[in-house]
PDB file of C-alpha atoms in Angstrom:
ATOM      1  CA  MET F 267     -83.301 -74.615 -48.295  1.00  0.00           C
ATOM      2  CA  GLU F 268     -81.341 -73.636 -51.333  1.00  0.00           C
ATOM      3  CA  GLU F 269     -81.835 -69.961 -50.463  1.00  0.00           C
ATOM      4  CA  ASN F 270     -80.313 -70.502 -46.987  1.00  0.00           C
ATOM      5  CA  ASN F 271     -77.275 -72.183 -48.511  1.00  0.00           C
ATOM      6  CA  ILE F 272     -76.698 -69.192 -50.755  1.00  0.00           C
ATOM      7  CA  LYS F 273     -76.887 -66.823 -47.775  1.00  0.00           C
ATOM      8  CA  ASN F 274     -74.433 -68.962 -45.814  1.00  0.00           C
ATOM      9  CA  CYS F 275     -71.974 -68.892 -48.712  1.00  0.00           C
ATOM     10  CA  GLU F 276     -72.214 -65.117 -48.949  1.00  0.00           C
ATOM     11  CA  VAL F 277     -71.610 -64.766 -45.167  1.00  0.00           C
ATOM     12  CA  LYS F 278     -68.557 -67.009 -45.391  1.00  0.00           C
ATOM     13  CA  LYS F 279     -67.296 -65.017 -48.367  1.00  0.00           C
ATOM     14  CA  TYR F 280     -67.597 -61.678 -46.583  1.00  0.00           C
ATOM     15  CA  PHE F 281     -66.129 -63.159 -43.426  1.00  0.00           C
ATOM     16  CA  GLY F 282     -63.124 -64.358 -45.456  1.00  0.00           C
ATOM     17  CA  TYR F 283     -62.627 -60.845 -46.860  1.00  0.00           C
ATOM     18  CA  TYR F 284     -62.797 -59.390 -43.380  1.00  0.00           C
ATOM     19  CA  THR F 285     -60.321 -61.936 -42.005  1.00  0.00           C
ATOM     20  CA  ASN F 286     -57.870 -61.219 -44.824  1.00  0.00           C
ATOM     21  CA  PHE F 287     -58.250 -57.504 -44.255  1.00  0.00           C
ATOM     22  CA  LEU F 288     -57.498 -57.903 -40.545  1.00  0.00           C
ATOM     23  CA  PHE F 289     -54.450 -60.049 -41.331  1.00  0.00           C
ATOM     24  CA  VAL F 290     -53.022 -57.550 -43.801  1.00  0.00           C
ATOM     25  CA  GLY F 291     -53.732 -54.701 -41.416  1.00  0.00           C
ATOM     26  CA  ASN F 292     -51.952 -56.483 -38.559  1.00  0.00           C
ATOM     27  CA  VAL F 293     -48.966 -57.180 -40.786  1.00  0.00           C
ATOM     28  CA  LEU F 294     -48.757 -53.516 -41.769  1.00  0.00           C
ATOM     29  CA  VAL F 295     -49.030 -52.391 -38.160  1.00  0.00           C
ATOM     30  CA  ILE F 296     -46.281 -54.796 -37.064  1.00  0.00           C
ATOM     31  CA  PHE F 297     -44.076 -53.752 -39.975  1.00  0.00           C
ATOM     32  CA  SER F 298     -44.605 -50.064 -39.188  1.00  0.00           C
ATOM     33  CA  LEU F 299     -43.804 -50.686 -35.543  1.00  0.00           C
ATOM     34  CA  PHE F 300     -40.574 -52.497 -36.321  1.00  0.00           C
ATOM     35  CA  SER F 301     -39.595 -49.789 -38.833  1.00  0.00           C
ATOM     36  CA  TYR F 302     -40.166 -47.105 -36.233  1.00  0.00           C
ATOM     37  CA  LEU F 303     -38.124 -48.995 -33.641  1.00  0.00           C
ATOM     38  CA  PHE F 304     -35.325 -49.549 -36.149  1.00  0.00           C
ATOM     39  CA  ILE F 305     -35.186 -45.884 -37.141  1.00  0.00           C
ATOM     40  CA  LEU F 306     -35.300 -44.825 -33.506  1.00  0.00           C
ATOM     41  CA  SER F 307     -32.465 -47.185 -32.582  1.00  0.00           C
ATOM     42  CA  TRP F 308     -30.354 -46.050 -35.552  1.00  0.00           C
ATOM     43  CA  HIS F 309     -30.944 -42.412 -34.651  1.00  0.00           C
ATOM     44  CA  GLU F 310     -29.897 -42.993 -31.048  1.00  0.00           C
ATOM     45  CA  PHE F 311     -26.794 -44.907 -32.172  1.00  0.00           C
ATOM     46  CA  TYR F 312     -25.787 -42.179 -34.645  1.00  0.00           C
ATOM     47  CA  LYS F 313     -26.409 -39.506 -32.035  1.00  0.00           C
ATOM     48  CA  LYS F 314     -24.236 -41.389 -29.559  1.00  0.00           C
ATOM     49  CA  GLU F 315     -21.421 -41.804 -32.101  1.00  0.00           C
ATOM     50  CA  SER F 316     -21.599 -38.124 -33.044  1.00  0.00           C
ATOM     51  CA  ASN F 317     -21.466 -37.068 -29.412  1.00  0.00           C
ATOM     52  CA  GLU F 318     -18.483 -39.347 -28.797  1.00  0.00           C
ATOM     53  CA  LYS F 319     -16.672 -37.777 -31.734  1.00  0.00           C
ATOM     54  CA  LEU F 320     -17.460 -34.313 -30.481  1.00  0.00           C
ATOM     55  CA  LEU F 321     -16.238 -35.266 -27.024  1.00  0.00           C
ATOM     56  CA  THR F 322     -12.998 -36.881 -28.286  1.00  0.00           C
ATOM     57  CA  ARG F 323     -10.125 -35.361 -26.355  1.00  0.00           C
ATOM     58  CA  GLU F 324      -6.938 -34.680 -28.278  1.00  0.00           C
ATOM     59  CA  ILE F 325      -3.665 -32.850 -27.880  1.00  0.00           C
ATOM     60  CA  SER F 326      -1.238 -31.840 -30.621  1.00  0.00           C
ATOM     61  CA  VAL F 327       2.514 -31.440 -30.296  1.00  0.00           C
ATOM     62  CA  THR F 328       5.202 -30.265 -32.711  1.00  0.00           C
ATOM     63  CA  GLY F 329       8.808 -31.268 -33.178  1.00  0.00           C
ATOM     64  CA  GLU F 330      11.721 -29.936 -35.196  1.00  0.00           C
ATOM     65  CA  GLY F 331      14.724 -31.933 -36.376  1.00  0.00           C
ATOM     66  CA  LYS F 332      17.930 -30.500 -37.807  1.00  0.00           C
ATOM     67  CA  ILE F 333      20.752 -32.172 -39.700  1.00  0.00           C
ATOM     68  CA  PHE F 334      23.976 -30.539 -40.883  1.00  0.00           C
ATOM     69  CA  ALA F 335      25.441 -32.033 -44.034  1.00  0.00           C
ATOM     70  CA  ARG F 336      28.283 -31.171 -46.338  1.00  0.00           C
ATOM     71  CA  PRO F 337      27.380 -30.689 -50.013  1.00  0.00           C
ATOM     72  CA  ASP F 338      28.679 -33.437 -52.274  1.00  0.00           C
ATOM     73  CA  VAL F 339      28.321 -31.841 -55.724  1.00  0.00           C
ATOM     74  CA  ALA F 340      29.299 -28.530 -57.285  1.00  0.00           C
ATOM     75  CA  THR F 341      27.651 -26.949 -60.323  1.00  0.00           C
ATOM     76  CA  PHE F 342      28.751 -24.000 -62.416  1.00  0.00           C
ATOM     77  CA  SER F 343      28.348 -22.616 -65.926  1.00  0.00           C
ATOM     78  CA  VAL F 344      30.953 -22.101 -68.606  1.00  0.00           C
ATOM     79  CA  SER F 345      30.468 -19.656 -71.471  1.00  0.00           C
ATOM     80  CA  ILE F 346      32.466 -19.777 -74.699  1.00  0.00           C
ATOM     81  CA  ILE F 347      32.143 -16.580 -76.734  1.00  0.00           C
ATOM     82  CA  THR F 348      33.625 -15.992 -80.189  1.00  0.00           C
ATOM     83  CA  ASP F 349      33.297 -13.123 -82.658  1.00  0.00           C
ATOM     84  CA  ASN F 350      34.118 -13.103 -86.369  1.00  0.00           C
ATOM     85  CA  LYS F 351      33.069 -11.287 -89.511  1.00  0.00           C
ATOM     86  CA  LYS F 352      32.093 -14.580 -91.085  1.00  0.00           C
ATOM     87  CA  ILE F 353      29.447 -16.570 -89.251  1.00  0.00           C
ATOM     88  CA  LYS F 354      30.861 -19.960 -90.278  1.00  0.00           C
ATOM     89  CA  GLU F 355      34.298 -19.068 -88.941  1.00  0.00           C
ATOM     90  CA  ALA F 356      32.767 -17.784 -85.698  1.00  0.00           C
ATOM     91  CA  GLN F 357      30.893 -21.064 -85.306  1.00  0.00           C
ATOM     92  CA  THR F 358      33.960 -23.156 -86.131  1.00  0.00           C
ATOM     93  CA  GLU F 359      36.089 -21.293 -83.614  1.00  0.00           C
ATOM     94  CA  ASN F 360      33.406 -21.600 -80.938  1.00  0.00           C
ATOM     95  CA  SER F 361      32.969 -25.309 -81.594  1.00  0.00           C
ATOM     96  CA  LYS F 362      36.734 -25.873 -81.362  1.00  0.00           C
ATOM     97  CA  LYS F 363      37.001 -24.084 -78.002  1.00  0.00           C
ATOM     98  CA  SER F 364      33.906 -25.829 -76.634  1.00  0.00           C
ATOM     99  CA  GLU F 365      35.296 -29.191 -77.721  1.00  0.00           C
ATOM    100  CA  ASP F 366      38.594 -28.417 -75.981  1.00  0.00           C
ATOM    101  CA  ILE F 367      36.737 -27.667 -72.730  1.00  0.00           C
ATOM    102  CA  ILE F 368      34.594 -30.812 -72.976  1.00  0.00           C
ATOM    103  CA  ASN F 369      37.591 -33.039 -73.748  1.00  0.00           C
ATOM    104  CA  TYR F 370      39.418 -31.614 -70.748  1.00  0.00           C
ATOM    105  CA  LEU F 371      36.417 -32.246 -68.486  1.00  0.00           C
ATOM    106  CA  LYS F 372      36.199 -35.860 -69.631  1.00  0.00           C
ATOM    107  CA  LYS F 373      39.916 -36.211 -69.002  1.00  0.00           C
ATOM    108  CA  VAL F 374      39.436 -35.204 -65.349  1.00  0.00           C
ATOM    109  CA  GLU F 375      36.581 -37.743 -65.056  1.00  0.00           C
ATOM    110  CA  VAL F 376      33.560 -35.467 -65.362  1.00  0.00           C
ATOM    111  CA  LYS F 377      30.818 -37.669 -66.795  1.00  0.00           C
ATOM    112  CA  GLU F 378      29.229 -36.792 -70.132  1.00  0.00           C
ATOM    113  CA  LYS F 379      25.745 -36.734 -68.534  1.00  0.00           C
ATOM    114  CA  ASP F 380      26.977 -33.948 -66.217  1.00  0.00           C
ATOM    115  CA  ILE F 381      27.882 -31.632 -69.114  1.00  0.00           C
ATOM    116  CA  LYS F 382      24.784 -29.996 -70.605  1.00  0.00           C
ATOM    117  CA  THR F 383      24.320 -27.202 -73.135  1.00  0.00           C
ATOM    118  CA  ILE F 384      21.757 -24.739 -71.802  1.00  0.00           C
ATOM    119  CA  GLN F 385      22.127 -21.930 -74.315  1.00  0.00           C
ATOM    120  CA  TYR F 386      23.499 -21.357 -77.825  1.00  0.00           C
ATOM    121  CA  ASN F 387      23.086 -17.927 -79.401  1.00  0.00           C
ATOM    122  CA  VAL F 388      24.120 -16.395 -82.709  1.00  0.00           C
ATOM    123  CA  THR F 389      23.911 -12.596 -82.503  1.00  0.00           C
ATOM    124  CA  PRO F 390      24.736 -10.270 -85.416  1.00  0.00           C
ATOM    125  CA  GLN F 391      26.842  -7.269 -84.411  1.00  0.00           C
ATOM    126  CA  TYR F 392      26.015  -3.974 -86.170  1.00  0.00           C
ATOM    127  CA  GLU F 393      27.909  -0.769 -86.850  1.00  0.00           C
ATOM    128  CA  LYS F 394      26.675   2.559 -88.166  1.00  0.00           C
ATOM    129  CA  ILE F 395      27.942   3.884 -91.490  1.00  0.00           C
ATOM    130  CA  ASN F 396      28.099   7.434 -92.897  1.00  0.00           C
ATOM    131  CA  GLN F 397      27.356   8.932 -89.527  1.00  0.00           C
ATOM    132  CA  GLY F 398      28.244  12.509 -88.709  1.00  0.00           C
ATOM    133  CA  SER F 399      28.144  14.354 -85.418  1.00  0.00           C
ATOM    134  CA  TYR F 400      24.368  13.937 -85.319  1.00  0.00           C
ATOM    135  CA  CYS F 401      22.864  10.941 -86.997  1.00  0.00           C
ATOM    136  CA  TRP F 402      19.127  10.436 -86.705  1.00  0.00           C
ATOM    137  CA  ASP F 403      18.674   7.983 -89.531  1.00  0.00           C
ATOM    138  CA  CYS F 404      22.005   6.253 -90.000  1.00  0.00           C
ATOM    139  CA  LYS F 405      22.256   3.006 -91.889  1.00  0.00           C
ATOM    140  CA  ARG F 406      23.541  -0.033 -90.043  1.00  0.00           C
ATOM    141  CA  GLU F 407      25.467  -2.952 -91.429  1.00  0.00           C
ATOM    142  CA  ILE F 408      26.450  -6.270 -89.895  1.00  0.00           C
ATOM    143  CA  SER F 409      30.067  -6.021 -88.845  1.00  0.00           C
ATOM    144  CA  SER F 410      30.470  -9.493 -87.311  1.00  0.00           C
ATOM    145  CA  TYR F 411      28.706 -12.433 -85.693  1.00  0.00           C
ATOM    146  CA  LYS F 412      28.919 -13.217 -82.010  1.00  0.00           C
ATOM    147  CA  ILE F 413      28.498 -16.847 -80.964  1.00  0.00           C
ATOM    148  CA  SER F 414      27.727 -17.660 -77.327  1.00  0.00           C
ATOM    149  CA  HIS F 415      27.734 -21.275 -76.135  1.00  0.00           C
ATOM    150  CA  VAL F 416      26.792 -21.799 -72.463  1.00  0.00           C
ATOM    151  CA  PHE F 417      26.749 -25.140 -70.718  1.00  0.00           C
ATOM    152  CA  THR F 418      26.489 -26.287 -67.113  1.00  0.00           C
ATOM    153  CA  ILE F 419      28.911 -28.650 -65.439  1.00  0.00           C
ATOM    154  CA  LYS F 420      28.300 -30.828 -62.400  1.00  0.00           C
ATOM    155  CA  VAL F 421      31.358 -32.002 -60.464  1.00  0.00           C
ATOM    156  CA  ARG F 422      30.721 -34.946 -58.155  1.00  0.00           C
ATOM    157  CA  ASN F 423      34.241 -35.223 -56.764  1.00  0.00           C
ATOM    158  CA  LEU F 424      34.693 -32.000 -54.793  1.00  0.00           C
ATOM    159  CA  GLU F 425      38.350 -32.768 -54.168  1.00  0.00           C
ATOM    160  CA  LYS F 426      38.934 -31.957 -57.844  1.00  0.00           C
ATOM    161  CA  ILE F 427      36.931 -28.741 -58.035  1.00  0.00           C
ATOM    162  CA  ASP F 428      39.952 -26.407 -57.725  1.00  0.00           C
ATOM    163  CA  GLU F 429      41.897 -28.442 -60.286  1.00  0.00           C
ATOM    164  CA  ILE F 430      38.977 -28.403 -62.740  1.00  0.00           C
ATOM    165  CA  LEU F 431      38.444 -24.653 -62.457  1.00  0.00           C
ATOM    166  CA  ASP F 432      42.159 -24.071 -62.925  1.00  0.00           C
ATOM    167  CA  GLY F 433      42.198 -26.274 -66.021  1.00  0.00           C
ATOM    168  CA  ILE F 434      39.248 -24.422 -67.578  1.00  0.00           C
ATOM    169  CA  VAL F 435      40.563 -20.909 -67.064  1.00  0.00           C
ATOM    170  CA  ASN F 436      44.094 -21.774 -68.170  1.00  0.00           C
ATOM    171  CA  ASN F 437      43.370 -23.525 -71.475  1.00  0.00           C
ATOM    172  CA  ASN F 438      43.460 -20.339 -73.613  1.00  0.00           C
ATOM    173  CA  THR F 439      39.745 -20.501 -74.545  1.00  0.00           C
ATOM    174  CA  LYS F 440      38.846 -17.173 -72.881  1.00  0.00           C
ATOM    175  CA  ALA F 441      36.167 -19.052 -70.983  1.00  0.00           C
ATOM    176  CA  ILE F 442      33.787 -17.316 -68.616  1.00  0.00           C
ATOM    177  CA  ILE F 443      32.922 -19.329 -65.513  1.00  0.00           C
ATOM    178  CA  GLY F 444      29.612 -18.445 -63.900  1.00  0.00           C
ATOM    179  CA  ASN F 445      28.699 -18.593 -60.209  1.00  0.00           C
ATOM    180  CA  ILE F 446      29.742 -21.820 -58.539  1.00  0.00           C
ATOM    181  CA  ASN F 447      27.286 -23.351 -56.079  1.00  0.00           C
ATOM    182  CA  PHE F 448      27.424 -26.405 -53.846  1.00  0.00           C
ATOM    183  CA  GLU F 449      24.462 -28.714 -53.254  1.00  0.00           C
ATOM    184  CA  ILE F 450      23.506 -32.073 -51.756  1.00  0.00           C
ATOM    185  CA  ASP F 451      22.791 -34.444 -54.625  1.00  0.00           C
ATOM    186  CA  ASN F 452      20.736 -37.039 -52.697  1.00  0.00           C
ATOM    187  CA  LYS F 453      18.763 -35.294 -49.944  1.00  0.00           C
ATOM    188  CA  GLU F 454      16.420 -38.202 -49.079  1.00  0.00           C
ATOM    189  CA  ASN F 455      18.746 -39.829 -46.529  1.00  0.00           C
ATOM    190  CA  PHE F 456      19.235 -36.553 -44.688  1.00  0.00           C
ATOM    191  CA  GLU F 457      15.497 -35.812 -44.850  1.00  0.00           C
ATOM    192  CA  ASN F 458      14.799 -39.138 -43.136  1.00  0.00           C
ATOM    193  CA  GLN F 459      17.328 -38.367 -40.403  1.00  0.00           C
ATOM    194  CA  ALA F 460      15.885 -34.905 -39.794  1.00  0.00           C
ATOM    195  CA  ARG F 461      12.330 -36.306 -39.742  1.00  0.00           C
ATOM    196  CA  GLY F 462      13.349 -38.982 -37.236  1.00  0.00           C
ATOM    197  CA  LYS F 463      14.775 -36.337 -34.900  1.00  0.00           C
ATOM    198  CA  ALA F 464      11.629 -34.222 -35.251  1.00  0.00           C
ATOM    199  CA  ILE F 465       9.377 -37.179 -34.373  1.00  0.00           C
ATOM    200  CA  GLU F 466      11.475 -38.064 -31.306  1.00  0.00           C
ATOM    201  CA  LYS F 467      11.258 -34.484 -30.037  1.00  0.00           C
ATOM    202  CA  ALA F 468       7.481 -34.440 -30.599  1.00  0.00           C
ATOM    203  CA  LYS F 469       7.100 -37.714 -28.660  1.00  0.00           C
ATOM    204  CA  GLU F 470       9.191 -36.412 -25.774  1.00  0.00           C
ATOM    205  CA  LYS F 471       7.102 -33.257 -25.681  1.00  0.00           C
ATOM    206  CA  SER F 472       3.830 -35.244 -25.686  1.00  0.00           C
ATOM    207  CA  GLU F 473       4.970 -37.422 -22.768  1.00  0.00           C
ATOM    208  CA  ILE F 474       5.937 -34.387 -20.697  1.00  0.00           C
ATOM    209  CA  LEU F 475       2.674 -32.639 -21.544  1.00  0.00           C
ATOM    210  CA  ALA F 476       0.563 -35.715 -20.650  1.00  0.00           C
ATOM    211  CA  LYS F 477       2.364 -36.035 -17.314  1.00  0.00           C
ATOM    212  CA  ASN F 478       1.798 -32.368 -16.507  1.00  0.00           C
ATOM    213  CA  LEU F 479      -1.895 -32.627 -17.409  1.00  0.00           C
ATOM    214  CA  GLY F 480      -2.366 -35.891 -15.555  1.00  0.00           C
ATOM    215  CA  VAL F 481      -3.763 -37.744 -18.553  1.00  0.00           C
ATOM    216  CA  LYS F 482      -2.859 -40.929 -20.429  1.00  0.00           C
ATOM    217  CA  LEU F 483      -2.057 -40.970 -24.122  1.00  0.00           C
ATOM    218  CA  LYS F 484      -4.002 -43.610 -26.069  1.00  0.00           C
ATOM    219  CA  ARG F 485      -3.138 -43.461 -29.750  1.00  0.00           C
ATOM    220  CA  ILE F 486      -1.964 -41.186 -32.573  1.00  0.00           C
ATOM    221  CA  THR F 487      -4.918 -39.782 -34.528  1.00  0.00           C
ATOM    222  CA  SER F 488      -3.022 -37.721 -37.080  1.00  0.00           C
ATOM    223  CA  PHE F 489       0.482 -36.924 -38.323  1.00  0.00           C
ATOM    224  CA  ASN F 490       1.601 -34.031 -40.493  1.00  0.00           C
ATOM    225  CA  GLU F 491       4.991 -33.046 -41.825  1.00  0.00           C
ATOM    226  CA  GLY F 492       5.548 -29.464 -42.836  1.00  0.00           C
ATOM    227  CA  GLY F 493       8.318 -30.472 -45.230  1.00  0.00           C
ATOM    228  CA  SER F 494      12.070 -30.313 -45.102  1.00  0.00           C
ATOM    229  CA  GLN F 495      13.664 -26.915 -45.431  1.00  0.00           C
ATOM    230  CA  TYR F 496      16.884 -26.115 -47.210  1.00  0.00           C
ATOM    231  CA  PRO F 497      18.795 -22.877 -47.567  1.00  0.00           C
ATOM    232  CA  GLY F 498      19.610 -21.680 -51.052  1.00  0.00           C
ATOM    233  CA  PRO F 499      22.653 -23.149 -52.794  1.00  0.00           C
ATOM    234  CA  ILE F 500      25.982 -22.098 -51.306  1.00  0.00           C
ATOM    235  CA  TYR F 501      27.692 -19.809 -53.794  1.00  0.00           C
ATOM    236  CA  ALA F 502      31.460 -19.880 -53.880  1.00  0.00           C
ATOM    237  CA  ARG F 503      31.849 -16.495 -55.518  1.00  0.00           C
ATOM    238  CA  SER F 504      29.533 -13.761 -56.747  1.00  0.00           C
ATOM    239  CA  ALA F 505      31.679 -12.491 -59.611  1.00  0.00           C
ATOM    240  CA  GLU F 506      32.398 -14.240 -62.882  1.00  0.00           C
ATOM    241  CA  ILE F 507      35.858 -15.577 -63.646  1.00  0.00           C
ATOM    242  CA  MET F 508      37.142 -14.485 -67.021  1.00  0.00           C
ATOM    243  CA  VAL F 509      40.531 -15.318 -68.468  1.00  0.00           C
ATOM    244  CA  THR F 510      41.699 -13.358 -71.479  1.00  0.00           C
ATOM    245  CA  SER F 511      45.093 -14.941 -71.886  1.00  0.00           C
ATOM    246  CA  VAL F 512      47.386 -17.534 -70.407  1.00  0.00           C
ATOM    247  CA  SER F 513      49.267 -14.823 -68.524  1.00  0.00           C
ATOM    248  CA  ASP F 514      46.091 -14.168 -66.505  1.00  0.00           C
ATOM    249  CA  SER F 515      46.105 -17.718 -65.169  1.00  0.00           C
ATOM    250  CA  PHE F 516      45.559 -18.474 -61.516  1.00  0.00           C
ATOM    251  CA  THR F 517      44.387 -21.339 -59.328  1.00  0.00           C
ATOM    252  CA  PRO F 518      41.053 -20.552 -57.648  1.00  0.00           C
ATOM    253  CA  SER F 519      40.252 -22.042 -54.252  1.00  0.00           C
ATOM    254  CA  VAL F 520      36.641 -22.616 -53.175  1.00  0.00           C
ATOM    255  CA  GLN F 521      35.027 -24.031 -50.015  1.00  0.00           C
ATOM    256  CA  SER F 522      31.802 -26.033 -49.943  1.00  0.00           C
ATOM    257  CA  GLY F 523      30.781 -25.356 -46.303  1.00  0.00           C
ATOM    258  CA  GLU F 524      27.734 -27.074 -44.759  1.00  0.00           C
ATOM    259  CA  GLN F 525      23.968 -27.004 -45.279  1.00  0.00           C
ATOM    260  CA  GLU F 526      21.256 -27.262 -42.642  1.00  0.00           C
ATOM    261  CA  ILE F 527      18.299 -29.572 -43.361  1.00  0.00           C
ATOM    262  CA  ILE F 528      15.214 -28.966 -41.194  1.00  0.00           C
ATOM    263  CA  SER F 529      12.061 -31.092 -40.757  1.00  0.00           C
ATOM    264  CA  ASN F 530       8.945 -29.954 -38.846  1.00  0.00           C
ATOM    265  CA  VAL F 531       6.241 -32.424 -37.765  1.00  0.00           C
ATOM    266  CA  THR F 532       2.925 -32.224 -35.891  1.00  0.00           C
ATOM    267  CA  ILE F 533       1.521 -35.268 -34.056  1.00  0.00           C
ATOM    268  CA  THR F 534      -1.988 -35.420 -32.574  1.00  0.00           C
ATOM    269  CA  TYR F 535      -2.758 -37.859 -29.734  1.00  0.00           C
ATOM    270  CA  GLU F 536      -6.044 -39.014 -28.259  1.00  0.00           C
ATOM    271  CA  PHE F 537      -5.910 -39.062 -24.451  1.00  0.00           C
ATOM    272  CA  GLU F 538      -8.048 -40.232 -21.561  1.00  0.00           C
TER     273      GLU F 538
END
């Protein structure tokens, strides 16, 4: 009797193992099935999305906007050059003439921030000594010192530009005025106007194109601006103005003209 009980216990034990094995196996099969279905569904969804992207229909149009604006600032350079046998005297003379120019500019309401030194050079000047008709190895000595002080000036009131130039060249400083050029100080407002015109032209072009193709525009998918274009600064004169004495005085007259600001845009639309 006891032996039969032992056998029954062993049968139940093995049957329990078998049942557990079947349960775990079924769970794994179900899990594998669901995983396969999930991966298959995801693959089909991704494939569908990719195909839709590939089949997206788009058209691109361009537009150009132009604005004409008058420059509102003028810039030019002024050079003060002095020469003396003694370097300290050359520097003192140069400083005095430069100070006279700066004081005059402040008097005609040119702001201090618009007067900037861009170059200051001290250059020894040499001369040959004991030289004959042919001198291959002549000695050189410093004969003088040349001081060059160059600064740039920005004039914001263009109505005074002729007056300012006249005052500089007629103040007995032997000043050299470099090329005068006219520019737009704040271009952002004009850039916005040119961009707005470019966008309007691109929209008009897209509407005409959609009508001709018999399609309907849905939405803008991309926008690109090629950047605003400006010509180079407008130069008032190509030669330098140099006054050697008060008798050489004159009143220059310069014109600022106009500048053209251009914006180019590209707009891409999705259509159906």
